[in-house]
Short mmCIF file of C-alpha atoms in Angstrom, two decimals:
data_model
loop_
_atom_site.label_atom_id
_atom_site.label_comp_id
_atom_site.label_asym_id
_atom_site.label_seq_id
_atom_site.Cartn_x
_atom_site.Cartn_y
_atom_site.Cartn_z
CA UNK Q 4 0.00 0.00 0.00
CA UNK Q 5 2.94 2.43 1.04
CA UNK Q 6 4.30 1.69 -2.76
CA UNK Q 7 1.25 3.03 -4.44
CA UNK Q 8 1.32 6.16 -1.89
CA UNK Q 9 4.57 6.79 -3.09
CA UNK Q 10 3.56 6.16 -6.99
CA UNK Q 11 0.80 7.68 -6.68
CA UNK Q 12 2.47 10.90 -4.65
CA UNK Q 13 5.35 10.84 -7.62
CA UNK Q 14 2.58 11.29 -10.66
CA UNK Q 15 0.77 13.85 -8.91
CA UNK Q 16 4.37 16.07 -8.42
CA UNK Q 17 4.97 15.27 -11.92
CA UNK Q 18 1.49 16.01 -13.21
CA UNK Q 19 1.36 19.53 -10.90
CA UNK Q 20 5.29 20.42 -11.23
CA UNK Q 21 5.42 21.64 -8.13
CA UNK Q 22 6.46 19.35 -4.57
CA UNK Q 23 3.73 18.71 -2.03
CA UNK Q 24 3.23 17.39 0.79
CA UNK Q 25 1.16 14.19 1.67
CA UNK Q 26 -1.78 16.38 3.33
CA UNK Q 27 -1.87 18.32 0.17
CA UNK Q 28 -2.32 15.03 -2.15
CA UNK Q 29 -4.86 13.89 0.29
CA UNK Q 30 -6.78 16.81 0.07
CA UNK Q 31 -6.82 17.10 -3.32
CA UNK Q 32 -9.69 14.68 -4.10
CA UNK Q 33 -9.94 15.61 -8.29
CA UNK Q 34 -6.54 14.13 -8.92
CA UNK Q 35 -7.43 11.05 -6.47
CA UNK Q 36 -9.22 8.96 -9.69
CA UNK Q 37 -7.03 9.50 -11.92
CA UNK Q 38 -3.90 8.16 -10.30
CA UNK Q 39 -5.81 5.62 -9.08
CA UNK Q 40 -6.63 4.53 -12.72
CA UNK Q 41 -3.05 4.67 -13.68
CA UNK Q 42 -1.94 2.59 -10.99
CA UNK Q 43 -4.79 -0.02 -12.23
CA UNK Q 44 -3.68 0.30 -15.43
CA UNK Q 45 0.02 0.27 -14.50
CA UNK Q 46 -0.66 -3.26 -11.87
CA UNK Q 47 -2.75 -4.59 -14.69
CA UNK Q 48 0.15 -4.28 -17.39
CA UNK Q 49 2.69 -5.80 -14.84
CA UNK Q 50 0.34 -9.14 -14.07
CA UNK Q 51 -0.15 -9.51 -17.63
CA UNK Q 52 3.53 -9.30 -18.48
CA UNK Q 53 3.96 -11.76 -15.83
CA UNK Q 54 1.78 -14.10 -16.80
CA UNK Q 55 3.05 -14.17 -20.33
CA UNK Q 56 6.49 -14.65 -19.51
CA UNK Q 57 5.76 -17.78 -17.27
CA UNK Q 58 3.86 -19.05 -20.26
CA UNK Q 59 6.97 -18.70 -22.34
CA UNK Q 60 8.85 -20.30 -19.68
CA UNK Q 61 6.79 -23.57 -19.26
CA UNK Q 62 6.61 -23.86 -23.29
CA UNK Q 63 10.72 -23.27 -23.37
CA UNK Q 64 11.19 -26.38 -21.24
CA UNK Q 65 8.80 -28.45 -22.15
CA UNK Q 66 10.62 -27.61 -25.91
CA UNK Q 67 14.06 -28.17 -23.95
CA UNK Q 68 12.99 -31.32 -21.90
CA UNK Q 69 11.70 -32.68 -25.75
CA UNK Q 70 15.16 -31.94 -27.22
CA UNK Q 71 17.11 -33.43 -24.94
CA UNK Q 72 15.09 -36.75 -24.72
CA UNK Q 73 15.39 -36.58 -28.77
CA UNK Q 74 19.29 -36.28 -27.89
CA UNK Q 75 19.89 -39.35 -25.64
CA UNK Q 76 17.51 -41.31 -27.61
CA UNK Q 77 19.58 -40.29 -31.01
CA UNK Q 78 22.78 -40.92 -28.95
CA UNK Q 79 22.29 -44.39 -27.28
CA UNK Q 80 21.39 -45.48 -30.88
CA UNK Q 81 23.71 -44.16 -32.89
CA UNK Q 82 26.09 -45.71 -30.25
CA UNK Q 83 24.66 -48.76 -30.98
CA UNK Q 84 24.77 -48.70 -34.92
CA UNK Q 85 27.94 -47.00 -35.38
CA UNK Q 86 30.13 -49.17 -33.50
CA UNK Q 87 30.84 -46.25 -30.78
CA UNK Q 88 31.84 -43.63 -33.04
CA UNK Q 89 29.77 -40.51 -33.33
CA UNK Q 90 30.22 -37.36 -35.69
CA UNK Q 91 28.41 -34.19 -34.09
CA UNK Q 92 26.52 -34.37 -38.30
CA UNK Q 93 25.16 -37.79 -37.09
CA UNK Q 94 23.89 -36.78 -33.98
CA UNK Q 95 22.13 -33.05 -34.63
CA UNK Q 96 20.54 -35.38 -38.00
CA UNK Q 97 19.08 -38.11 -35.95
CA UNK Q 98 17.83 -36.09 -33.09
CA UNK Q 99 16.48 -33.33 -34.94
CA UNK Q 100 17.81 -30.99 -33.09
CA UNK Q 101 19.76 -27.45 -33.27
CA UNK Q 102 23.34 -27.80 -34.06
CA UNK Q 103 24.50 -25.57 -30.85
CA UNK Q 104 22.28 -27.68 -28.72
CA UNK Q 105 23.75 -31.26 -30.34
CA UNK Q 106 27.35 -30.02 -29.50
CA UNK Q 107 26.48 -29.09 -25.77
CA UNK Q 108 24.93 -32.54 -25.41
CA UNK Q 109 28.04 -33.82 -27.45
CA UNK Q 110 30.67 -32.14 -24.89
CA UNK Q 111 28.57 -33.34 -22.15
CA UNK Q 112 28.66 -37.03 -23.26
CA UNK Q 113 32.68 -36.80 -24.70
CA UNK Q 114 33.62 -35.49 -21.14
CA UNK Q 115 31.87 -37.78 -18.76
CA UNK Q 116 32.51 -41.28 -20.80
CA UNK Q 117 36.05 -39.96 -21.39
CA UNK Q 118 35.71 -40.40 -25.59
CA UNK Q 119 38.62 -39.73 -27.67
CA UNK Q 120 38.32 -37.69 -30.79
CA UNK Q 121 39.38 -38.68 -33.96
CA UNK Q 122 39.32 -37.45 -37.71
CA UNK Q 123 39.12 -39.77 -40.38
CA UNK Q 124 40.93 -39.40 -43.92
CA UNK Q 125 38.35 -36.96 -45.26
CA UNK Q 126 39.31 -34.47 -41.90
CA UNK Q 127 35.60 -35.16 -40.11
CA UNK Q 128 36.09 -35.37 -36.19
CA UNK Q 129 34.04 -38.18 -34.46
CA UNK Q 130 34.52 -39.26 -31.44
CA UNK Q 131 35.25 -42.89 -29.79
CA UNK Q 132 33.36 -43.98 -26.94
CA UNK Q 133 33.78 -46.61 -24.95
CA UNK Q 134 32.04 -49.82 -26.69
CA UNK Q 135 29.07 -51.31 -25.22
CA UNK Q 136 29.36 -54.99 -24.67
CA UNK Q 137 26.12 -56.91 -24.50
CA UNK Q 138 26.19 -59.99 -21.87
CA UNK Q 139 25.75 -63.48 -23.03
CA UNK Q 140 23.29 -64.98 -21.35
CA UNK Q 141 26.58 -67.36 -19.13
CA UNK Q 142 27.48 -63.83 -17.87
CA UNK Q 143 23.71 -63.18 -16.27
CA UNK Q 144 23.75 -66.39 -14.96
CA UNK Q 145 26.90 -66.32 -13.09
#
């Protein structure tokens, strides 16, 4: 309440050019409805802006959350078919992704399964991950 005094007081002074005091805004009841309607206006504007951004917010992760499952789903495969050698190409292609958010996934994955990049004879880097090695069924048993 003491912030829309003070709003309130600072459109009046700027309206009237000329400092009052608080008795003098208070007594002046023909400015009262107007600054009231601005401050409506003005709390109306900021809960609307509000509301839109969360909006935004809760569509940018759901988008995010989306891409990324796209990315380890693209990843774990490609793993799979390409004998543990991935090209940053192959993985923004099979996850349908941005480029800038392929190579951030990319990084993530080269630094915590320790890959090793290469470049083959045409200069392309891919990287070398650690091969996955399916049990025989002996193994699960023992």
């Amino acid at each position: 309440m003491k912030v829309l005094f003070v709003v309130g007081h600072w459109l009046f002074v700027f309206f009237n050019k000329q400092q009052t005091t608080k008795e003098q805004i208070t007594n002046n009841k023909a400015f009262m409805p107007i600054i009231d309607a601005l401050l409506v206006i003005t709390l109306a504007l900021l809960v609307g802006v509000l509301i839109r951004g969360s909006t935004k917010n809760r569509q940018q992760q759901l988008e995010e959350s989306f891409n990324r499952q796209q990315l380890e789903d693209a990843f774990y495969q490609l793993l799979q078919e390409q004998g543990s050698c991935i090209s940053l190409i192959e993985l923004t292609a099979a996850a349908r992704v941005d480029v800038q958010q392929a190579r951030q996934y990319l990084e993530r994955q080269v630094q915590l399964f320790a890959a090793v990049p290469e470049v083959d004879a045409d200069g392309d880097t891919f990287y070398r991950f650690p091969k996955l090695h399916k049990r025989s069924s002996v193994d699960k048993s023992t």
